[in-house]
Amino acid sequence: MRMPQRSVLACLLTLALATIAGSCGEQDPRDLAADDKPPHVDRDSIGAPGVSDSLFPGAGNGGYDALHYDLDLTVVPGSAKGAKADRVLSGSAAMTAKATQKLSRFNLDLSGLEVHKVTVDGRPAWYRHKGTELVITPRKRLAKGAEFKVVVAYDGNPKALPGKGAPDDGWRSTDDGAFVMGEPRGAMTWYPVNNTLRDPATYDIDITVPGGLTGVSNGTYAGKKAAGDGKQTFSWRNKDQTLPYLTALAVGKFELKQGKTASGVPVVTAIDPRQAAKGRQLAERIPEFVEWGERHFGPYPVSSAGAILDHDPGNQVALETIGRPVYGEVPEDTVFAHEYAHMWFGDSVRLTDWSEIWLNEGFATYAMWMWDDEHDVATMEDQIAAYSDMPAVWEYPPGKVTRPDRVFGAPVYIRGALALHQLRLTVGDKTFTKILKAWTSRYAGKAATVKDFIALAEEESGKSLTKLFDEWLFQPGRPSGF
Ligand code: ARG
Ligand code: ZN
């Protein structure tokens, strides 16, 4: 039976309640001497510990631009033979980066977990791990413009960031393994990272797991090989510029399948065998969702497609991990359409600041309504009428979110989608599609702001839309006449 529409979205919206607390897994600060004394650090060569996101000022780090991550991880779930409860994850994380200033000290973000060694360009470096900051002092100051490689050896039992009454942000254990939903900040619960919207990178991820289990991530599947001890290593190569929150990891029993869409996009699906009956059917229809998105939003912007359908009963949250969204249950088509829409809105066209999450969630929610309208699930008019009756929708305007616990709120998703509907009514269907396609093509693989969207909509429609957007995105209360 199809879940009633409102409860599907309500599930996505339980996220609204998540309070994203500050630091977690606090460890004693300690300087580990690589050999003798740390080098002199002058103030003007220290990378900033945050990049001043308006909602998460401590997230991300200044002083460098991450280019590529190479993660070599071993995951032995608590339920596996020989598991150590405190050492579920162990690994080595390499980041290749370019210094954007002279740099004698810089940070990575890492929540919980224990760091055992850090090298910079192959030489041991000093480090201190306090809260979610891993502070690294290389032996030699890096010159501005220098490319360097940091390798962090670490292990521990990953835990999601604390959230209140909502699915947590980050690592999530399942009965046969784990998966990650790391939006907005949970990537740092499984690897050291420049955890910001401002620094996408490419990723090679190798996941070693006990026999019988599978490790899944983004990008293309580069095969598996024996890793000794009955373990196997699964290799993933992701060449799309990817934000940390969009990196996927799932470990468990999975059916791994590969295919292609008609236009040649490789499709990889990972399905928990307990979801096989429903999951396979949905997975086979991935080309249909991709083609649907292409019709409305423009060329598919990611170099692979697929889905991770895990088994986490009752968890109806999904996350648009790049090319391969992750689900705790086999979702309704409409949720699948929502996550696919994020490939254009969020994964390809990126946010610059979490306060502008409307550009992701308002658009993906409107995509759900479009899907349902076109597939005779519910008409656009009926959905709009039902949703606009929910008082929570009008609690605050969605254009610039001012509190971390509002990032996934009803106004962002629903009033945000209603705002797009108003735009459509104002400019007409044809121009509306033209605007969406111009947005995804002009900013494909780039960061863009709400201001950029408004400017583009005005340009494409030849209309002044300032008043409409001001009323729908920035003014409190239900817009007059609606
Ligand atoms: N972007 C997701 C969606 O709307 C929500 C992710 C929520 N984050 C989380 N850590 N559970 O589909
Ligand atoms: Zn979404």
CSV table of C-alpha atoms and ligand atoms in Angstrom, one decimal:
chain,number,residue,atom,x,y,z
A,1,MET,CA,0.0,0.0,0.0
A,2,ARG,CA,1.2,3.4,-0.8
A,3,MET,CA,2.0,5.5,2.2
A,4,PRO,CA,-0.2,8.6,2.4
A,5,GLN,CA,1.7,11.5,0.9
A,6,ARG,CA,1.7,13.7,3.9
A,7,SER,CA,3.3,11.1,6.1
A,8,VAL,CA,6.1,10.5,3.6
A,9,LEU,CA,7.1,14.1,3.7
A,10,ALA,CA,6.5,14.3,7.4
A,11,CYS,CA,9.1,11.6,7.8
A,12,LEU,CA,11.6,13.7,5.9
A,13,LEU,CA,10.6,16.5,8.2
A,14,THR,CA,11.2,14.8,11.5
A,15,LEU,CA,14.7,16.0,10.7
A,16,ALA,CA,13.5,19.4,11.5
A,17,LEU,CA,13.8,18.6,15.1
A,18,ALA,CA,17.4,17.7,15.0
A,19,THR,CA,19.5,20.0,17.2
A,20,ILE,CA,23.0,19.9,16.0
A,21,ALA,CA,25.1,20.1,19.0
A,22,GLY,CA,28.7,21.3,19.2
A,23,SER,CA,31.6,19.1,19.7
A,24,CYS,CA,31.5,15.4,20.4
A,25,GLY,CA,33.9,12.7,21.5
A,26,GLU,CA,36.1,15.2,23.2
A,27,GLN,CA,39.6,13.9,23.8
A,28,ASP,CA,42.4,15.1,25.9
A,29,PRO,CA,44.6,17.4,23.9
A,30,ARG,CA,48.0,16.0,23.4
A,31,ASP,CA,51.0,16.7,21.3
A,32,LEU,CA,52.7,13.7,20.1
A,33,ALA,CA,56.3,14.4,19.3
A,34,ALA,CA,57.3,13.0,16.0
A,35,ASP,CA,60.9,13.2,17.1
A,36,ASP,CA,62.0,16.3,18.9
A,37,LYS,CA,60.5,19.8,19.2
A,38,PRO,CA,57.6,21.1,17.0
A,39,PRO,CA,58.8,23.8,14.6
A,40,HIS,CA,58.1,27.5,15.2
A,41,VAL,CA,54.5,28.4,14.2
A,42,ASP,CA,53.9,32.1,13.4
A,43,ARG,CA,50.4,33.4,13.7
A,44,ASP,CA,50.1,34.5,10.1
A,45,SER,CA,50.7,31.0,8.9
A,46,ILE,CA,48.0,29.2,10.8
A,47,GLY,CA,45.0,27.9,8.8
A,48,ALA,CA,41.7,29.0,10.2
A,49,PRO,CA,39.8,26.4,12.3
A,50,GLY,CA,36.5,27.2,10.5
A,51,VAL,CA,35.3,28.8,7.3
A,52,SER,CA,32.5,30.9,8.9
A,53,ASP,CA,29.4,29.1,7.6
A,54,SER,CA,26.6,31.2,9.1
A,55,LEU,CA,25.0,28.2,10.8
A,56,PHE,CA,28.1,26.0,11.5
A,57,PRO,CA,31.0,28.4,11.9
A,58,GLY,CA,33.4,25.8,13.2
A,59,ALA,CA,32.9,23.4,10.3
A,60,GLY,CA,35.6,23.3,7.6
A,61,ASN,CA,39.0,24.8,7.8
A,62,GLY,CA,41.0,27.6,6.1
A,63,GLY,CA,44.4,27.7,4.5
A,64,TYR,CA,44.1,24.9,2.0
A,65,ASP,CA,42.0,23.5,-0.8
A,66,ALA,CA,41.4,19.7,-0.6
A,67,LEU,CA,41.8,18.2,-4.0
A,68,HIS,CA,41.4,14.5,-3.4
A,69,TYR,CA,40.8,12.0,-0.7
A,70,ASP,CA,42.1,8.4,-0.7
A,71,LEU,CA,40.4,6.5,2.1
A,72,ASP,CA,41.5,3.0,3.0
A,73,LEU,CA,39.1,1.7,5.6
A,74,THR,CA,38.4,-1.5,7.4
A,75,VAL,CA,35.0,-1.9,8.9
A,76,VAL,CA,34.3,-4.9,11.2
A,77,PRO,CA,30.7,-4.5,12.4
A,78,GLY,CA,29.9,-5.3,16.0
A,79,SER,CA,27.9,-8.3,14.8
A,80,ALA,CA,30.8,-9.8,12.8
A,81,LYS,CA,33.1,-12.6,13.9
A,82,GLY,CA,36.1,-11.4,15.8
A,83,ALA,CA,34.7,-7.9,16.1
A,84,LYS,CA,36.0,-5.5,18.7
A,85,ALA,CA,33.2,-3.2,19.9
A,86,ASP,CA,35.6,-0.2,20.3
A,87,ARG,CA,37.3,-0.7,17.0
A,88,VAL,CA,34.6,-1.0,14.4
A,89,LEU,CA,36.4,1.3,12.0
A,90,SER,CA,40.2,1.5,11.3
A,91,GLY,CA,41.9,3.1,8.5
A,92,SER,CA,44.1,5.5,6.8
A,93,ALA,CA,42.8,8.7,5.3
A,94,ALA,CA,44.9,10.6,2.8
A,95,MET,CA,44.1,14.1,1.7
A,96,THR,CA,45.9,15.7,-1.2
A,97,ALA,CA,45.5,19.5,-0.9
A,98,LYS,CA,46.9,22.8,-2.1
A,99,ALA,CA,48.0,25.4,0.4
A,100,THR,CA,46.2,28.7,-0.2
A,101,GLN,CA,48.5,30.6,2.2
A,102,LYS,CA,51.8,29.8,3.8
A,103,LEU,CA,50.9,27.2,6.3
A,104,SER,CA,52.7,26.0,9.4
A,105,ARG,CA,49.6,24.6,11.1
A,106,PHE,CA,46.2,23.6,9.7
A,107,ASN,CA,43.2,21.6,10.8
A,108,LEU,CA,41.0,18.7,9.6
A,109,ASP,CA,37.6,17.9,11.1
A,110,LEU,CA,37.1,14.6,12.9
A,111,SER,CA,34.5,13.7,15.5
A,112,GLY,CA,35.3,10.9,18.0
A,113,LEU,CA,37.7,8.2,16.8
A,114,GLU,CA,41.4,7.9,17.8
A,115,VAL,CA,44.2,9.3,15.8
A,116,HIS,CA,47.5,7.2,15.9
A,117,LYS,CA,49.7,8.9,13.4
A,118,VAL,CA,49.8,11.8,11.0
A,119,THR,CA,52.2,12.4,8.3
A,120,VAL,CA,52.6,15.4,5.9
A,121,ASP,CA,54.4,14.6,2.7
A,122,GLY,CA,55.6,11.3,4.2
A,123,ARG,CA,57.1,12.8,7.3
A,124,PRO,CA,55.6,12.4,10.8
A,125,ALA,CA,53.8,15.6,11.9
A,126,TRP,CA,52.7,16.8,15.3
A,127,TYR,CA,49.0,16.7,16.0
A,128,ARG,CA,46.4,17.4,18.6
A,129,HIS,CA,42.8,16.1,18.5
A,130,LYS,CA,40.4,18.2,20.5
A,131,GLY,CA,36.6,18.2,20.0
A,132,THR,CA,36.1,18.0,16.3
A,133,GLU,CA,39.4,19.7,15.4
A,134,LEU,CA,42.5,17.7,14.4
A,135,VAL,CA,45.2,20.3,14.5
A,136,ILE,CA,48.3,19.4,12.5
A,137,THR,CA,51.7,20.9,12.6
A,138,PRO,CA,54.0,19.7,9.8
A,139,ARG,CA,57.7,19.6,10.3
A,140,LYS,CA,58.2,22.1,7.6
A,141,ARG,CA,56.1,25.1,6.8
A,142,LEU,CA,54.2,24.7,3.5
A,143,ALA,CA,54.6,27.4,1.0
A,144,LYS,CA,51.5,29.2,-0.5
A,145,GLY,CA,50.5,27.2,-3.6
A,146,ALA,CA,52.3,24.0,-2.5
A,147,GLU,CA,50.5,20.7,-3.1
A,148,PHE,CA,50.8,18.4,-0.1
A,149,LYS,CA,49.5,15.1,1.2
A,150,VAL,CA,48.4,14.4,4.7
A,151,VAL,CA,47.9,10.9,5.9
A,152,VAL,CA,46.0,10.1,9.1
A,153,ALA,CA,46.0,6.7,10.7
A,154,TYR,CA,43.0,6.3,13.0
A,155,ASP,CA,40.5,3.9,14.4
A,156,GLY,CA,37.6,3.6,16.9
A,157,ASN,CA,33.9,3.1,17.1
A,158,PRO,CA,32.2,5.8,15.0
A,159,LYS,CA,29.2,7.6,16.4
A,160,ALA,CA,26.7,10.0,14.8
A,161,LEU,CA,26.8,13.6,16.0
A,162,PRO,CA,24.2,14.1,18.7
A,163,GLY,CA,20.8,15.2,17.6
A,164,LYS,CA,17.5,15.5,19.5
A,165,GLY,CA,14.6,13.3,18.6
A,166,ALA,CA,15.7,12.9,14.9
A,167,PRO,CA,17.9,10.5,13.0
A,168,ASP,CA,21.4,11.6,13.9
A,169,ASP,CA,23.9,13.1,11.6
A,170,GLY,CA,26.6,10.7,10.5
A,171,TRP,CA,27.4,7.0,11.2
A,172,ARG,CA,24.5,4.7,11.8
A,173,SER,CA,24.9,1.0,12.8
A,174,THR,CA,22.6,-1.6,11.4
A,175,ASP,CA,22.2,-5.2,12.4
A,176,ASP,CA,24.6,-6.4,9.8
A,177,GLY,CA,26.9,-3.3,9.4
A,178,ALA,CA,26.4,0.4,9.1
A,179,PHE,CA,25.7,3.2,6.7
A,180,VAL,CA,26.2,7.0,6.8
A,181,MET,CA,23.9,9.9,6.4
A,182,GLY,CA,26.2,12.8,7.0
A,183,GLU,CA,24.2,15.9,6.3
A,184,PRO,CA,25.1,18.5,7.3
A,185,ARG,CA,28.2,17.6,9.3
A,186,GLY,CA,28.4,13.8,9.7
A,187,ALA,CA,31.2,13.1,7.2
A,188,MET,CA,33.6,13.8,10.0
A,189,THR,CA,32.2,10.9,12.0
A,190,TRP,CA,34.0,8.5,9.7
A,191,TYR,CA,37.0,10.2,8.2
A,192,PRO,CA,39.1,13.4,8.8
A,193,VAL,CA,37.9,15.9,6.3
A,194,ASN,CA,37.7,19.6,5.4
A,195,ASN,CA,34.0,19.4,6.4
A,196,THR,CA,32.6,22.4,4.5
A,197,LEU,CA,30.4,23.3,1.5
A,198,ARG,CA,33.3,25.3,0.2
A,199,ASP,CA,35.6,22.4,-0.6
A,200,PRO,CA,34.5,19.6,-2.9
A,201,ALA,CA,37.0,17.0,-3.9
A,202,THR,CA,37.3,13.6,-5.7
A,203,TYR,CA,37.5,10.4,-3.7
A,204,ASP,CA,39.0,6.9,-4.0
A,205,ILE,CA,37.5,4.7,-1.2
A,206,ASP,CA,38.6,1.2,-0.5
A,207,ILE,CA,36.5,-0.6,2.1
A,208,THR,CA,37.7,-3.9,3.6
A,209,VAL,CA,35.0,-6.0,5.3
A,210,PRO,CA,34.6,-9.5,6.7
A,211,GLY,CA,33.7,-12.3,4.3
A,212,GLY,CA,30.0,-12.3,3.3
A,213,LEU,CA,29.7,-8.5,3.7
A,214,THR,CA,30.0,-5.8,1.0
A,215,GLY,CA,31.4,-2.3,1.3
A,216,VAL,CA,29.7,0.4,-0.9
A,217,SER,CA,30.5,4.0,-1.7
A,218,ASN,CA,30.0,6.5,-4.6
A,219,GLY,CA,31.4,6.5,-8.1
A,220,THR,CA,32.3,3.5,-10.2
A,221,TYR,CA,32.9,0.1,-8.7
A,222,ALA,CA,36.5,-0.9,-9.4
A,223,GLY,CA,36.1,-4.5,-8.1
A,224,LYS,CA,37.0,-6.5,-5.1
A,225,LYS,CA,40.0,-8.5,-4.0
A,226,ALA,CA,40.9,-10.8,-1.1
A,227,ALA,CA,42.5,-8.9,1.8
A,228,GLY,CA,43.6,-11.8,4.0
A,229,ASP,CA,41.9,-13.2,7.1
A,230,GLY,CA,38.8,-14.0,5.0
A,231,LYS,CA,38.2,-10.3,4.4
A,232,GLN,CA,37.6,-8.6,1.1
A,233,THR,CA,38.3,-5.1,-0.2
A,234,PHE,CA,35.8,-3.3,-2.3
A,235,SER,CA,37.1,-0.4,-4.3
A,236,TRP,CA,35.2,2.7,-5.4
A,237,ARG,CA,36.4,5.6,-7.6
A,238,ASN,CA,34.5,8.8,-7.6
A,239,LYS,CA,35.7,11.4,-10.1
A,240,ASP,CA,32.8,13.9,-9.5
A,241,GLN,CA,33.7,16.9,-7.4
A,242,THR,CA,31.9,15.9,-4.2
A,243,LEU,CA,31.1,17.6,-1.0
A,244,PRO,CA,31.9,15.8,2.2
A,245,TYR,CA,28.2,15.5,3.2
A,246,LEU,CA,27.5,13.7,-0.1
A,247,THR,CA,30.0,10.9,0.4
A,248,ALA,CA,28.5,7.5,1.0
A,249,LEU,CA,29.6,4.5,3.0
A,250,ALA,CA,27.5,1.4,3.6
A,251,VAL,CA,28.6,-2.0,4.9
A,252,GLY,CA,26.5,-5.0,5.3
A,253,LYS,CA,25.0,-7.8,3.2
A,254,PHE,CA,24.2,-6.4,-0.1
A,255,GLU,CA,23.3,-7.5,-3.6
A,256,LEU,CA,25.6,-5.4,-5.9
A,257,LYS,CA,24.3,-4.9,-9.4
A,258,GLN,CA,25.7,-2.9,-12.3
A,259,GLY,CA,23.9,-1.7,-15.4
A,260,LYS,CA,23.6,1.4,-17.6
A,261,THR,CA,21.0,3.9,-18.5
A,262,ALA,CA,20.0,4.4,-22.2
A,263,SER,CA,22.3,7.4,-22.4
A,264,GLY,CA,25.2,5.3,-21.0
A,265,VAL,CA,25.4,6.4,-17.4
A,266,PRO,CA,26.7,3.5,-15.3
A,267,VAL,CA,24.2,2.4,-12.7
A,268,VAL,CA,25.2,0.6,-9.5
A,269,THR,CA,22.7,-0.5,-6.9
A,270,ALA,CA,23.3,-2.1,-3.5
A,271,ILE,CA,20.3,-3.8,-2.1
A,272,ASP,CA,20.0,-5.5,1.3
A,273,PRO,CA,18.7,-9.0,0.6
A,274,ARG,CA,15.8,-8.4,3.0
A,275,GLN,CA,14.7,-5.6,0.7
A,276,ALA,CA,15.2,-7.6,-2.5
A,277,ALA,CA,11.7,-8.0,-3.7
A,278,LYS,CA,10.7,-4.4,-3.6
A,279,GLY,CA,14.2,-3.1,-3.9
A,280,ARG,CA,15.1,-4.8,-7.2
A,281,GLN,CA,11.9,-3.5,-8.8
A,282,LEU,CA,12.8,0.0,-7.9
A,283,ALA,CA,16.4,-0.4,-8.8
A,284,GLU,CA,15.4,-1.5,-12.3
A,285,ARG,CA,13.5,1.7,-12.8
A,286,ILE,CA,16.5,4.0,-12.1
A,287,PRO,CA,16.8,4.9,-15.8
A,288,GLU,CA,13.2,6.0,-15.7
A,289,PHE,CA,14.0,8.4,-12.8
A,290,VAL,CA,17.1,9.7,-14.5
A,291,GLU,CA,15.3,10.3,-17.8
A,292,TRP,CA,12.4,12.0,-16.0
A,293,GLY,CA,14.9,14.3,-14.3
A,294,GLU,CA,16.6,15.1,-17.6
A,295,ARG,CA,13.3,16.1,-19.1
A,296,HIS,CA,12.6,18.6,-16.3
A,297,PHE,CA,16.0,19.7,-15.1
A,298,GLY,CA,18.5,19.2,-18.0
A,299,PRO,CA,21.3,16.6,-18.6
A,300,TYR,CA,22.0,14.2,-15.8
A,301,PRO,CA,24.9,16.0,-14.0
A,302,VAL,CA,26.7,13.1,-12.2
A,303,SER,CA,28.9,10.4,-13.8
A,304,SER,CA,27.1,7.5,-12.2
A,305,ALA,CA,23.7,6.6,-10.9
A,306,GLY,CA,22.2,4.1,-8.5
A,307,ALA,CA,20.9,3.6,-5.0
A,308,ILE,CA,21.9,2.0,-1.7
A,309,LEU,CA,18.8,0.3,-0.2
A,310,ASP,CA,19.8,-0.7,3.3
A,311,HIS,CA,17.7,-2.3,6.0
A,312,ASP,CA,17.2,0.0,8.9
A,313,PRO,CA,13.6,-0.6,9.9
A,314,GLY,CA,11.6,2.6,10.6
A,315,ASN,CA,14.3,4.9,9.3
A,316,GLN,CA,12.6,6.8,6.5
A,317,VAL,CA,15.2,9.4,6.1
A,318,ALA,CA,17.2,9.3,2.9
A,319,LEU,CA,20.2,11.2,1.8
A,320,GLU,CA,21.2,12.2,-1.7
A,321,THR,CA,24.8,10.8,-1.6
A,322,ILE,CA,26.3,11.6,-4.9
A,323,GLY,CA,25.0,9.4,-7.8
A,324,ARG,CA,23.8,6.9,-5.3
A,325,PRO,CA,21.4,8.1,-2.6
A,326,VAL,CA,21.1,6.0,0.5
A,327,TYR,CA,17.9,4.7,2.1
A,328,GLY,CA,17.1,2.9,5.3
A,329,GLU,CA,14.0,1.3,3.7
A,330,VAL,CA,12.8,0.9,0.2
A,331,PRO,CA,11.2,4.3,-0.4
A,332,GLU,CA,8.0,5.4,-2.1
A,333,ASP,CA,8.6,6.5,-5.7
A,334,THR,CA,8.1,10.1,-4.6
A,335,VAL,CA,11.0,10.0,-2.2
A,336,PHE,CA,13.1,8.4,-4.8
A,337,ALA,CA,12.2,11.3,-7.2
A,338,HIS,CA,13.1,13.7,-4.4
A,339,GLU,CA,16.6,12.2,-3.9
A,340,TYR,CA,17.2,12.0,-7.6
A,341,ALA,CA,16.3,15.7,-8.0
A,342,HIS,CA,19.0,16.5,-5.6
A,343,MET,CA,21.6,15.2,-8.1
A,344,TRP,CA,20.8,18.5,-10.0
A,345,PHE,CA,19.9,20.6,-6.9
A,346,GLY,CA,22.6,20.2,-4.3
A,347,ASP,CA,25.0,17.6,-5.7
A,348,SER,CA,25.8,19.4,-8.9
A,349,VAL,CA,24.7,22.9,-8.2
A,350,ARG,CA,26.2,23.4,-4.7
A,351,LEU,CA,25.3,25.5,-1.7
A,352,THR,CA,27.7,28.1,-0.4
A,353,ASP,CA,26.2,28.3,3.1
A,354,TRP,CA,23.8,26.0,5.0
A,355,SER,CA,21.4,28.9,5.6
A,356,GLU,CA,20.5,28.6,1.8
A,357,ILE,CA,19.4,25.0,2.1
A,358,TRP,CA,16.2,26.1,0.3
A,359,LEU,CA,18.1,25.8,-3.0
A,360,ASN,CA,18.4,22.0,-2.2
A,361,GLU,CA,15.3,21.0,-0.3
A,362,GLY,CA,12.7,23.4,-1.8
A,363,PHE,CA,13.6,22.2,-5.3
A,364,ALA,CA,13.7,18.5,-4.4
A,365,THR,CA,10.4,18.8,-2.7
A,366,TYR,CA,8.8,20.5,-5.6
A,367,ALA,CA,10.2,17.7,-7.8
A,368,MET,CA,8.3,15.2,-5.6
A,369,TRP,CA,5.0,17.1,-6.3
A,370,MET,CA,5.8,17.2,-10.0
A,371,TRP,CA,6.5,13.5,-10.0
A,372,ASP,CA,3.2,12.7,-8.1
A,373,ASP,CA,1.2,15.0,-10.3
A,374,GLU,CA,2.5,13.4,-13.5
A,375,HIS,CA,2.2,9.8,-12.2
A,376,ASP,CA,-1.4,10.3,-11.0
A,377,VAL,CA,-0.5,9.9,-7.3
A,378,ALA,CA,-1.8,13.3,-6.3
A,379,THR,CA,-2.5,16.4,-8.3
A,380,MET,CA,-0.4,19.5,-7.7
A,381,GLU,CA,-3.5,21.4,-6.5
A,382,ASP,CA,-4.4,18.7,-3.9
A,383,GLN,CA,-0.8,18.6,-2.6
A,384,ILE,CA,-0.6,22.3,-2.3
A,385,ALA,CA,-3.9,22.5,-0.6
A,386,ALA,CA,-3.0,19.8,1.9
A,387,TYR,CA,0.5,21.1,2.7
A,388,SER,CA,-0.5,24.7,3.1
A,389,ASP,CA,-2.9,23.7,5.8
A,390,MET,CA,0.0,22.6,8.0
A,391,PRO,CA,0.8,25.5,10.5
A,392,ALA,CA,4.5,24.4,10.8
A,393,VAL,CA,4.9,25.4,7.1
A,394,TRP,CA,4.5,29.0,8.0
A,395,GLU,CA,6.7,29.2,11.1
A,396,TYR,CA,9.6,31.1,9.4
A,397,PRO,CA,10.6,32.1,5.9
A,398,PRO,CA,12.9,29.7,4.2
A,399,GLY,CA,15.2,31.9,2.2
A,400,LYS,CA,17.9,32.4,4.8
A,401,VAL,CA,17.7,29.9,7.7
A,402,THR,CA,19.0,31.4,10.9
A,403,ARG,CA,19.2,28.4,13.2
A,404,PRO,CA,21.0,25.1,12.8
A,405,ASP,CA,17.9,23.2,14.0
A,406,ARG,CA,15.9,24.7,11.2
A,407,VAL,CA,17.9,23.4,8.3
A,408,PHE,CA,15.5,20.5,7.6
A,409,GLY,CA,12.4,22.3,8.7
A,410,ALA,CA,8.9,22.3,7.1
A,411,PRO,CA,9.2,25.9,5.9
A,412,VAL,CA,12.4,25.0,4.0
A,413,TYR,CA,10.9,22.0,2.3
A,414,ILE,CA,7.3,22.9,1.9
A,415,ARG,CA,7.0,26.7,1.9
A,416,GLY,CA,10.2,26.5,-0.2
A,417,ALA,CA,8.4,24.3,-2.8
A,418,LEU,CA,5.3,26.5,-2.6
A,419,ALA,CA,7.6,29.5,-3.5
A,420,LEU,CA,8.7,27.6,-6.6
A,421,HIS,CA,5.1,27.0,-7.5
A,422,GLN,CA,4.4,30.7,-7.2
A,423,LEU,CA,7.3,31.3,-9.6
A,424,ARG,CA,5.8,28.8,-12.0
A,425,LEU,CA,2.4,30.5,-11.9
A,426,THR,CA,4.0,33.9,-12.5
A,427,VAL,CA,6.3,33.0,-15.4
A,428,GLY,CA,4.3,30.1,-17.0
A,429,ASP,CA,5.3,26.4,-17.4
A,430,LYS,CA,7.6,26.9,-20.3
A,431,THR,CA,9.6,29.6,-18.8
A,432,PHE,CA,9.7,27.8,-15.4
A,433,THR,CA,11.3,24.8,-17.1
A,434,LYS,CA,13.7,27.1,-18.9
A,435,ILE,CA,14.7,28.7,-15.6
A,436,LEU,CA,15.4,25.3,-14.0
A,437,LYS,CA,17.4,24.1,-16.9
A,438,ALA,CA,19.4,27.4,-17.1
A,439,TRP,CA,20.1,27.1,-13.4
A,440,THR,CA,21.4,23.5,-13.6
A,441,SER,CA,23.5,24.2,-16.7
A,442,ARG,CA,25.0,27.6,-15.7
A,443,TYR,CA,26.0,26.4,-12.3
A,444,ALA,CA,26.7,22.7,-13.1
A,445,GLY,CA,29.5,21.6,-10.8
A,446,LYS,CA,29.6,25.1,-9.2
A,447,ALA,CA,28.5,26.8,-6.1
A,448,ALA,CA,25.5,29.3,-6.3
A,449,THR,CA,23.4,31.4,-4.0
A,450,VAL,CA,19.8,32.4,-3.6
A,451,LYS,CA,20.7,35.7,-5.0
A,452,ASP,CA,22.1,34.0,-8.1
A,453,PHE,CA,18.8,32.1,-8.5
A,454,ILE,CA,16.7,35.2,-8.3
A,455,ALA,CA,18.9,37.0,-10.8
A,456,LEU,CA,18.8,34.1,-13.2
A,457,ALA,CA,15.0,33.7,-12.9
A,458,GLU,CA,14.6,37.4,-13.7
A,459,GLU,CA,17.0,37.2,-16.6
A,460,GLU,CA,15.3,34.1,-18.1
A,461,SER,CA,11.7,35.4,-17.6
A,462,GLY,CA,12.4,39.1,-18.4
A,463,LYS,CA,10.2,39.9,-15.3
A,464,SER,CA,11.0,41.6,-12.1
A,465,LEU,CA,10.6,38.9,-9.4
A,466,THR,CA,12.1,40.7,-6.4
A,467,LYS,CA,8.7,41.2,-4.7
A,468,LEU,CA,7.6,37.6,-5.2
A,469,PHE,CA,10.8,36.2,-3.8
A,470,ASP,CA,10.9,38.6,-1.0
A,471,GLU,CA,7.4,37.7,0.1
A,472,TRP,CA,7.9,34.0,-0.3
A,473,LEU,CA,11.5,33.5,0.9
A,474,PHE,CA,12.2,36.3,3.3
A,475,GLN,CA,9.1,37.8,4.9
A,476,PRO,CA,7.6,36.1,8.0
A,477,GLY,CA,4.0,34.8,7.9
A,478,ARG,CA,1.8,33.4,5.2
A,479,PRO,CA,2.1,35.6,2.1
A,480,SER,CA,-1.0,37.8,1.6
A,481,GLY,CA,-3.6,36.5,-0.8
A,482,PHE,CA,-2.4,32.9,-0.5
B,1,ARG,N1,18.8,15.9,2.4
B,1,ARG,C1,18.0,14.8,3.0
B,1,ARG,C2,16.7,14.8,2.3
B,1,ARG,O1,16.0,15.8,2.3
B,1,ARG,C3,17.9,15.0,4.5
B,1,ARG,C4,19.1,14.6,5.2
B,1,ARG,C5,19.0,14.7,6.7
B,1,ARG,N2,20.3,14.5,7.4
B,1,ARG,C6,20.6,13.5,8.2
B,1,ARG,N3,21.7,13.4,8.8
B,1,ARG,N4,19.7,12.5,8.5
B,1,ARG,O2,16.3,13.9,1.7
B,2,ZN,ZN,16.0,16.5,0.3
